[in-house]
CSV table of C-alpha atoms in Angstrom, one decimal:
chain,number,residue,atom,x,y,z
S,1,MET,CA,127.2,62.7,99.7
S,2,PHE,CA,125.4,64.7,102.0
S,3,LYS,CA,122.6,63.7,103.2
S,4,ARG,CA,119.4,65.4,104.1
S,5,ARG,CA,120.0,66.6,107.3
S,6,ASP,CA,122.7,68.5,105.9
S,7,PHE,CA,120.9,69.8,103.2
S,8,LEU,CA,118.1,71.7,105.5
S,9,LYS,CA,120.7,73.2,107.1
S,10,THR,CA,121.3,75.6,103.9
S,11,GLY,CA,117.3,76.5,104.0
S,12,MET,CA,113.7,75.0,104.8
S,13,LEU,CA,111.3,73.9,101.8
S,14,ALA,CA,108.6,76.6,101.0
S,15,THR,CA,105.1,75.3,100.6
S,16,GLY,CA,104.4,75.1,97.2
S,17,GLY,CA,107.9,74.8,96.1
S,18,LEU,CA,111.7,73.4,95.9
S,19,TYR,CA,113.7,75.8,98.4
S,20,LEU,CA,117.5,75.5,97.6
S,21,GLY,CA,120.0,77.8,97.9
S,22,VAL,CA,121.8,78.9,95.2
S,23,HIS,CA,122.8,82.6,93.2
S,24,PHE,CA,124.0,82.6,89.5
S,25,SER,CA,125.1,84.5,86.8
S,26,CYS,CA,125.2,83.2,83.2
S,27,ASN,CA,128.1,82.4,80.1
S,28,LYS,CA,128.5,85.4,77.4
S,29,LYS,CA,125.3,85.0,75.8
S,30,SER,CA,122.6,88.0,77.4
S,31,VAL,CA,121.3,86.6,81.0
S,32,VAL,CA,117.7,85.9,81.1
S,33,GLN,CA,115.1,88.7,82.4
S,34,LEU,CA,113.0,86.1,84.5
S,35,THR,CA,109.1,86.5,83.9
S,36,PRO,CA,108.0,83.6,86.5
S,37,GLY,CA,105.1,81.6,85.7
S,38,ASN,CA,104.2,80.1,88.7
S,39,LEU,CA,107.9,80.4,90.9
S,40,HIS,CA,108.7,77.3,93.0
S,41,HIS,CA,111.5,78.4,95.7
S,42,PHE,CA,113.6,74.9,96.1
S,43,ASN,CA,115.0,76.4,99.3
S,44,ALA,CA,117.3,80.3,99.9
S,45,TYR,CA,119.1,79.8,96.7
S,46,LEU,CA,117.3,77.8,93.6
S,47,SER,CA,113.8,79.0,92.0
S,48,ILE,CA,112.0,77.5,88.9
S,49,ASP,CA,108.6,78.6,87.5
S,50,THR,CA,106.4,76.5,85.6
S,51,ASN,CA,107.9,77.5,82.1
S,52,GLY,CA,111.5,76.2,83.4
S,53,MET,CA,113.3,79.0,84.1
S,54,VAL,CA,115.1,79.5,86.7
S,55,GLN,CA,116.5,81.4,89.2
S,56,ILE,CA,119.5,81.7,91.5
S,57,SER,CA,119.9,84.2,94.2
S,58,ASN,CA,123.3,85.0,95.2
S,59,PRO,CA,123.8,85.1,99.0
S,60,VAL,CA,127.5,87.1,98.9
S,61,PRO,CA,127.8,91.0,97.5
S,62,GLU,CA,129.1,91.1,94.1
S,63,ILE,CA,132.1,93.7,94.6
S,64,GLY,CA,134.5,93.2,91.3
S,65,GLN,CA,135.3,90.1,92.7
S,66,GLY,CA,133.3,87.8,90.4
S,67,VAL,CA,130.9,85.3,92.7
S,68,LYS,CA,127.8,87.0,90.7
S,69,THR,CA,129.0,84.5,88.3
S,70,ALA,CA,131.3,82.8,90.4
S,71,LEU,CA,128.7,80.6,92.9
S,72,PRO,CA,125.5,80.5,90.5
S,73,MET,CA,128.3,78.1,88.4
S,74,LEU,CA,128.4,75.8,91.7
S,75,VAL,CA,124.6,75.4,91.4
S,76,ALA,CA,124.4,75.1,87.9
S,77,GLU,CA,126.9,72.4,88.0
S,78,GLU,CA,124.9,70.2,89.7
S,79,LEU,CA,121.0,71.3,88.4
S,80,GLU,CA,122.3,70.0,84.9
S,81,VAL,CA,120.3,73.3,83.6
S,82,ASP,CA,120.5,75.5,80.7
S,83,TRP,CA,123.0,79.0,80.9
S,84,GLU,CA,119.9,80.3,78.7
S,85,LYS,CA,117.4,79.5,81.4
S,86,ILE,CA,119.0,81.0,84.4
S,87,SER,CA,118.0,84.7,86.1
S,88,VAL,CA,120.3,86.1,89.3
S,89,VAL,CA,118.8,87.7,91.5
S,90,GLN,CA,120.9,89.5,94.7
S,91,ALA,CA,119.5,87.6,97.6
S,92,ASP,CA,119.1,90.3,101.3
S,93,ALA,CA,121.0,89.2,104.6
S,94,GLY,CA,119.2,86.4,106.1
S,95,ALA,CA,119.2,83.2,108.1
S,96,GLN,CA,117.9,80.8,105.6
S,97,PHE,CA,121.7,80.6,104.2
S,98,GLY,CA,122.2,78.6,107.5
S,99,GLY,CA,124.5,80.7,108.8
S,100,ASN,CA,127.1,80.8,106.1
S,101,ASP,CA,128.7,84.4,106.2
S,102,GLN,CA,126.8,86.5,103.8
S,103,ARG,CA,130.5,88.8,104.0
S,104,ALA,CA,132.8,89.6,100.6
S,105,ALA,CA,135.7,89.4,102.6
S,106,GLY,CA,138.8,87.0,102.3
S,107,SER,CA,138.5,85.2,99.5
S,108,ASN,CA,136.1,83.0,100.9
S,109,SER,CA,133.2,83.0,99.3
S,110,VAL,CA,133.8,80.6,96.9
S,111,ARG,CA,135.0,78.3,100.0
S,112,LEU,CA,132.0,78.9,102.6
S,113,TYR,CA,129.3,78.1,98.9
S,114,TRP,CA,131.2,75.4,97.2
S,115,HIS,CA,129.5,72.9,99.0
S,116,PRO,CA,125.7,74.0,100.1
S,117,MET,CA,125.4,75.5,96.4
S,118,ARG,CA,126.6,72.3,94.6
S,119,MET,CA,124.3,70.4,97.0
S,120,ALA,CA,121.4,72.8,96.3
S,121,GLY,CA,121.5,72.5,92.5
S,122,ALA,CA,122.1,68.2,93.1
S,123,THR,CA,119.2,68.2,95.3
S,124,ALA,CA,116.7,70.1,92.7
S,125,ARG,CA,117.6,67.6,90.1
S,126,GLU,CA,117.2,64.7,92.2
S,127,LEU,CA,114.2,65.9,93.2
S,128,MET,CA,113.1,65.7,89.1
S,129,ILE,CA,114.7,62.9,88.1
S,130,MET,CA,111.8,61.0,91.0
S,131,ALA,CA,109.7,62.7,89.6
S,132,ALA,CA,109.8,62.0,86.1
S,133,ALA,CA,110.4,58.7,87.6
S,134,GLN,CA,107.2,58.2,89.4
S,135,GLN,CA,105.5,59.8,86.5
S,136,TRP,CA,106.5,57.2,83.9
S,137,GLY,CA,106.7,55.0,86.3
S,138,ILE,CA,110.0,53.1,86.1
S,139,PRO,CA,113.0,53.5,88.5
S,140,LYS,CA,114.6,56.4,88.9
S,141,ASP,CA,118.1,55.0,88.3
S,142,LYS,CA,116.3,54.5,84.3
S,143,CYS,CA,116.9,58.4,84.7
S,144,TYR,CA,119.6,61.3,84.2
S,145,ALA,CA,119.3,64.9,83.7
S,146,TYR,CA,120.7,67.5,81.1
S,147,GLU,CA,119.8,70.6,80.3
S,148,GLY,CA,117.1,71.3,82.0
S,149,PHE,CA,115.4,68.2,81.2
S,150,ILE,CA,115.2,64.6,82.9
S,151,HIS,CA,115.4,62.0,79.9
S,152,ASN,CA,114.4,58.4,80.0
S,153,GLN,CA,117.0,55.9,79.2
S,154,ASP,CA,114.9,53.4,77.5
S,155,ASP,CA,113.5,54.8,75.6
S,156,GLN,CA,114.5,58.5,75.3
S,157,ARG,CA,111.8,60.3,76.0
S,158,SER,CA,112.2,63.3,78.4
S,159,LEU,CA,110.3,66.2,80.8
S,160,GLY,CA,110.8,69.5,80.9
S,161,TYR,CA,112.1,71.0,84.8
S,162,GLY,CA,109.0,73.7,84.5
S,163,THR,CA,106.4,70.3,83.2
S,164,LEU,CA,107.5,68.2,86.3
S,165,VAL,CA,108.6,71.6,89.2
S,166,GLU,CA,104.9,71.4,90.8
S,167,LYS,CA,104.7,67.2,90.6
S,168,ALA,CA,109.0,67.8,92.6
S,169,ALA,CA,107.9,70.2,95.1
S,170,LEU,CA,106.0,67.8,96.7
S,171,LEU,CA,108.1,65.2,97.2
S,172,GLU,CA,110.3,64.6,100.2
S,173,VAL,CA,114.3,65.4,100.1
S,174,PRO,CA,116.2,62.5,99.7
S,175,GLU,CA,117.9,61.2,102.7
S,176,LYS,CA,121.8,61.1,100.4
S,177,VAL,CA,122.9,63.5,97.2
S,178,GLU,CA,125.3,62.5,95.1
S,179,LEU,CA,127.5,65.4,93.9
S,180,LYS,CA,129.8,65.8,91.1
S,181,THR,CA,133.2,64.2,91.5
S,182,SER,CA,134.9,65.3,88.3
S,183,ASP,CA,133.9,65.5,84.4
S,184,PHE,CA,133.0,69.0,85.1
S,185,LYS,CA,131.1,70.7,82.5
S,186,LEU,CA,131.2,74.8,83.7
S,187,ILE,CA,133.0,74.8,87.1
S,188,GLY,CA,136.7,75.9,85.6
S,189,LYS,CA,134.9,77.4,82.5
S,190,SER,CA,134.8,81.0,81.8
S,191,ALA,CA,131.3,82.6,82.3
S,192,GLY,CA,130.2,86.1,81.5
S,193,ASN,CA,128.9,89.1,84.0
S,194,PRO,CA,125.4,87.9,84.5
S,195,ASP,CA,125.4,93.3,84.8
S,196,ILE,CA,127.0,93.3,81.8
S,197,LYS,CA,124.1,94.9,80.1
S,198,LYS,CA,123.5,96.9,83.3
S,199,ILE,CA,126.9,98.1,83.8
S,200,LEU,CA,127.1,99.2,79.9
S,201,ASN,CA,123.9,101.3,79.9
S,202,GLY,CA,124.4,102.2,83.8
S,203,SER,CA,121.7,100.9,85.4
S,204,VAL,CA,123.0,98.6,87.3
S,205,LEU,CA,123.0,100.1,91.3
S,206,PHE,CA,126.3,99.7,93.0
S,207,GLY,CA,126.5,99.9,97.0
S,208,GLN,CA,127.2,103.9,96.6
S,209,ASP,CA,123.9,104.3,94.7
S,210,VAL,CA,122.0,103.0,97.5
S,211,ARG,CA,119.8,105.9,99.4
S,212,ILE,CA,118.4,105.1,102.5
S,213,PRO,CA,115.6,107.7,104.8
S,214,ASN,CA,118.0,109.9,106.9
S,215,MET,CA,121.0,108.2,105.9
S,216,ARG,CA,124.4,109.2,107.3
S,217,TYR,CA,127.4,109.2,105.5
S,218,ALA,CA,131.1,108.1,107.2
S,219,SER,CA,134.8,108.4,106.3
S,220,MET,CA,137.0,107.1,108.4
S,221,GLU,CA,140.8,107.5,108.6
S,222,LYS,CA,143.7,104.5,110.5
S,223,ASN,CA,147.1,104.9,111.4
S,224,GLU,CA,149.3,104.3,108.8
S,225,VAL,CA,151.9,102.5,111.2
S,226,TYR,CA,150.8,98.5,111.0
S,227,GLY,CA,149.5,97.9,115.0
S,228,ALA,CA,150.0,101.8,116.4
S,229,MET,CA,147.0,103.1,118.5
S,230,VAL,CA,144.9,106.2,118.4
S,231,LYS,CA,146.1,108.2,121.3
S,232,THR,CA,144.7,111.9,121.0
S,233,PHE,CA,142.7,113.4,118.7
S,234,ASP,CA,142.0,116.7,118.2
S,235,ALA,CA,138.1,117.1,116.6
S,236,SER,CA,137.4,120.7,116.7
S,237,ASP,CA,138.2,121.9,113.2
S,238,ALA,CA,136.4,118.6,111.3
S,239,LEU,CA,133.0,119.5,113.7
S,240,ALA,CA,133.3,123.3,112.2
S,241,VAL,CA,133.2,121.5,108.7
S,242,ALA,CA,129.4,122.5,107.8
S,243,GLY,CA,127.5,118.9,107.3
S,244,VAL,CA,129.7,117.5,110.1
S,245,GLU,CA,127.8,115.7,113.0
S,246,LYS,CA,130.4,113.9,114.7
S,247,VAL,CA,133.4,112.8,114.8
S,248,PHE,CA,134.9,110.2,116.6
S,249,LYS,CA,137.5,107.4,118.1
S,250,VAL,CA,137.2,103.6,116.0
S,251,THR,CA,138.3,100.7,118.2
S,252,PHE,CA,139.7,97.8,117.5
S,253,HIS,CA,138.5,95.2,119.4
S,254,GLY,CA,140.6,91.6,119.6
S,255,GLU,CA,144.1,90.7,118.5
S,256,ILE,CA,145.5,92.8,116.1
S,257,GLU,CA,146.4,90.2,113.2
S,258,ARG,CA,146.1,91.7,109.7
S,259,PRO,CA,146.7,95.0,108.3
S,260,PHE,CA,143.8,96.9,108.2
S,261,CYS,CA,142.4,96.1,111.4
S,262,ARG,CA,144.1,99.6,112.8
S,263,GLU,CA,142.7,102.3,114.6
S,264,GLY,CA,141.8,105.4,113.8
S,265,ILE,CA,139.0,108.2,113.7
S,266,ALA,CA,135.2,108.7,112.1
S,267,VAL,CA,133.8,111.7,110.5
S,268,VAL,CA,130.0,110.7,110.2
S,269,GLY,CA,127.7,114.1,108.3
């Protein structure tokens, strides 16, 4: 169970909608290309539009480790939403993610975002339940979420997230939110890469495809011996190569704890 103040640490509510922090992928079916019909932001991770489409922002770089699938699954698990109504976008770096590390390193992504992203989905789900209960004039414990709809236990009426999103956006974030403890429907299951079509047709954007004004390229050679330091180096030959602008020593600061923490020489051009 998470409290309201803990949720707010993961992202502030935005005017006109719920703004929840999450990034998502889909299963083996095609990923939806979201065309928002009045998109409401639930927090840094999650947006839902009036058509019931869900957009999840992935806070960690996808470099082949599968976080663009794994992290959105955490949101979807708690949100109780249909995979076919999910769109995934890559988030920019920002403080809106509550200070969580946005690096892709050390196999930490799922561990770091296990609670924030599940909480984002669970909070949105709870707000949808509250909105439906108000509309029907019944206690919220008479409602449950399933595949993007809130259902009435007494008469099996249902309301879609798209229908409820504007009302839910006006509600106060609940003090406490229940997270699942078992009976996961998505977590632990296989799901496809949301970028698979773009990868196959060559349109996906990789880091090496990025170009910015006055961009330079750098190559770093590290000492091959663990813990070894650079004593001296001669940059004259490298600087004689056309296009090379600078050669300098890269010094590691702090205790050397891992093999990749080694000094080296960087060439920039």
